[in-house]
Amino acid sequence: MAVGLLKKKQNADRTSKIVSMSLSWLFSLVFFLLIVFIVYASVPGFKAYGWSILGGTFDMATGKASVWLPLCITIMISLLAIVIAGPVGIKTAMFIKYRLPVKYQKVVRIAIELLADIPSVIFGLFASEMLGVVLKYIFHMSTSYNLITTGFMLTFMVLPTIVSLSLNALDGVDATLITASMVLGNTKTRSIYKVCKKDARNGITVGIIIALARAIGETMAVSMILQSQGYNPIFDQGFWAVATSGLRSLGSLIAANMFAEGGGPALQSLLFAFGLFMFIFVMILNGVAMYATKKKKKSKWAWWNKMEKGVAAFILFIPTQFKMLWEKITYHSKVNKNANLSKYLSTRMQRNKFIHVYTGYKMFWEIVSVVITLGFLAWILIDIIGFGSVALASDSQTVFSFVNNSTGQAFVNTLLIIIIAIGIGLPLSLMIAIYLNEFSKDGKIKKTLLFFVDSLGATPSILFGMFGLIFFLQTMGMSAGGSAGKSIIAGALTILIVILPTFIRTIQQALQSIPKELRTNSYALGAGKWETIRKIVLPAARQGITTAVILSIGRILAETAPLYLTSGLSSSSSISLINPGQTLTTRIYAQIYTANVTQGTNIMYECAFVTMILVLLIILLVHVVIPAYYNYKRRKIRKEYDELKLKEQKITNATNAMNKLLIPKDRMTLSQHRLLDKKIIHKIKRKKKKTRLKS
């Protein structure tokens, strides 16, 4: 019987490993399919437009479409965003990590998370209605729909990414480095910037590169501002003409022309070719990010470090000489340098005039950065909630209407897509995460699978939409309208691919946080690997898995580009999985094509209001409700455990007292005989009571 039970456990372990491994490689196949289908769809575009794709002229009427001009626009607005967001994000992370008390850090981090979870179309709405108007007045521009407005909008879109990844990098820095630096005579500020920031440099660099990749891949928010395609005439007029123009970026060009009237298959294929260029460019950036995090041998890179120090010394030579001259003029020590060098250096460092200037300078910009970050968050929340409340109070609101093309119907469509995507994605992500964390060993296979997961997670969302369009709709025909139609089911399956990488990684981190001792103790008690995972690991990681589900729902709410290409911008008269259906975010985007501007703006704000309320609820669930619930359960279990230990202690004490009373009867007094009888009677009564309760 024992042999049969052991064999059963081994079969369960083998089956679970095969299933999870098969699903992992099936997921990796999606990455190849995405590349293959986009390349296949772009071939007719290369044939129709030829070498003009690599030329310098963009005029679709004459069959010339240079990819470099929209790519140049994309790089311009992305670099503008990074130049502003990089320093602001790093200074904000420094302030949160080293200036704020721990009890306030969590609140500010939640605020940064909220800014990161705002859907891109809400940023586009805010930039077109509020931010652009302010920038137009500041820079004296003729219109707010230009590259400068777009660059500033992207600044605040990528700012949370830089802050979060910089904070993660700083969290990994050894806290004793600051203490050691201050012991040597440095101030706290100098220790933070010269020691801790340098130690976290790789993580901060990766954050900036990832933020740049996100800015390059952003599509729908940019499409709401940039709406011009006359590249060559404007490029001939100079830099300022380009900066104040509304020339489309590569992503917005794809989104705007994918369903253009009279475009034909050749134009659509050209857009797939442009998407391929975007994919290659973003993959190069991600490769640089991975390379930056790779551990390098000091001996191999000694020449690079030496060159870096030499360049820094050359650049800072003149400022250093001025600093030394100022110190010689202003500092006069009464301590004899030759008699007591240690005391001389200590006094000199403490009385250095530049120390206080440096600290004040850094503190000033840290405070300015935090004010900019949190001020923008407050600004966009007040704008959306304020104007959204006005739109909801109007007679034309459609939040509680479920007729065709209403906000109520868009909410139902969004809910359907969430249910389908999470219903399929949760078990799939769970099994893949289990294989990556529990079954696969640290080797080439695991690294390859993680590479596919991370690469797919870094792919711009517009490319997922293009893949869903060509695979689920044009190839599989998953629509009531055939290959030319749109459908909710195609949108749900496309968005499933979008959320899977983050879903897998979040669950894997939850499983990784479970101590290995729990697994070892389970194996020691005779449990198999799958039994241990199912009964020990998964229940222990329940909080992390729940958080992963909530975060995935938030990602679905925030996405627009994949749903725009697959589910469509309008809804059918009846809600069905094979019919088109706009979601809350695609309904916002659809209003830029409406003739009635006032009505379209009201619809945008009412959808944005509903979406922001949902995002706030998700943030509340992830950071407040779920941790509070599991903390309550842990406290309850701890209390029950303490009560049980107290009862056991009382029983032990009573037993010890009884044993002391069990002395020879010939030596007992009358009072001892009576006390012994009472104890025995009480024990018999307790046993009878327990038996009665059990029965």
PDB file of C-alpha atoms in Angstrom, residues 69 82 90 134 142 149-150 184 255 258 260 275 279 312 398 407 450 481-482 486 492 499 501 539 587 599 662 694:
ATOM      1  CA  LEU A  69      10.634  60.713 -40.298  1.00  0.00           C
ATOM      2  CA  ILE A  82      13.265  61.373 -20.438  1.00  0.00           C
ATOM      3  CA  ILE A  90      15.555  60.124  -9.440  1.00  0.00           C
ATOM      4  CA  VAL A 134      -1.053  75.953 -20.053  1.00  0.00           C
ATOM      5  CA  SER A 142      -0.346  78.886 -31.922  1.00  0.00           C
ATOM      6  CA  THR A 149       2.655  69.159 -25.280  1.00  0.00           C
ATOM      7  CA  THR A 150       3.160  65.497 -26.188  1.00  0.00           C
ATOM      8  CA  LEU A 184      34.453  58.883   7.575  1.00  0.00           C
ATOM      9  CA  ALA A 255      -3.146  53.697 -35.126  1.00  0.00           C
ATOM     10  CA  MET A 258      -4.878  51.185 -39.850  1.00  0.00           C
ATOM     11  CA  ALA A 260      -8.171  54.641 -43.087  1.00  0.00           C
ATOM     12  CA  GLY A 275       5.335  48.149 -36.421  1.00  0.00           C
ATOM     13  CA  PHE A 279       9.490  46.286 -32.339  1.00  0.00           C
ATOM     14  CA  ALA A 312      34.868  62.750 -15.361  1.00  0.00           C
ATOM     15  CA  THR A 398     -25.054  57.593 -20.462  1.00  0.00           C
ATOM     16  CA  THR A 407     -20.994  54.295 -21.249  1.00  0.00           C
ATOM     17  CA  LEU A 450      12.330  34.237 -18.647  1.00  0.00           C
ATOM     18  CA  GLY A 481     -18.536  40.071 -39.549  1.00  0.00           C
ATOM     19  CA  GLY A 482     -15.882  37.598 -40.655  1.00  0.00           C
ATOM     20  CA  LYS A 486     -14.351  43.172 -34.809  1.00  0.00           C
ATOM     21  CA  ALA A 492     -10.277  39.530 -24.749  1.00  0.00           C
ATOM     22  CA  ILE A 499      -1.321  40.764 -19.339  1.00  0.00           C
ATOM     23  CA  PRO A 501       3.946  38.452 -18.840  1.00  0.00           C
ATOM     24  CA  PRO A 539      -1.993  28.726   0.247  1.00  0.00           C
ATOM     25  CA  ARG A 587     -14.974  54.983 -25.879  1.00  0.00           C
ATOM     26  CA  GLN A 599     -20.866  66.244 -26.344  1.00  0.00           C
ATOM     27  CA  LEU A 662       0.636  11.826  44.698  1.00  0.00           C
ATOM     28  CA  LYS A 694     -17.550  15.245  20.972  1.00  0.00           C
TER      29      LYS A 694
END
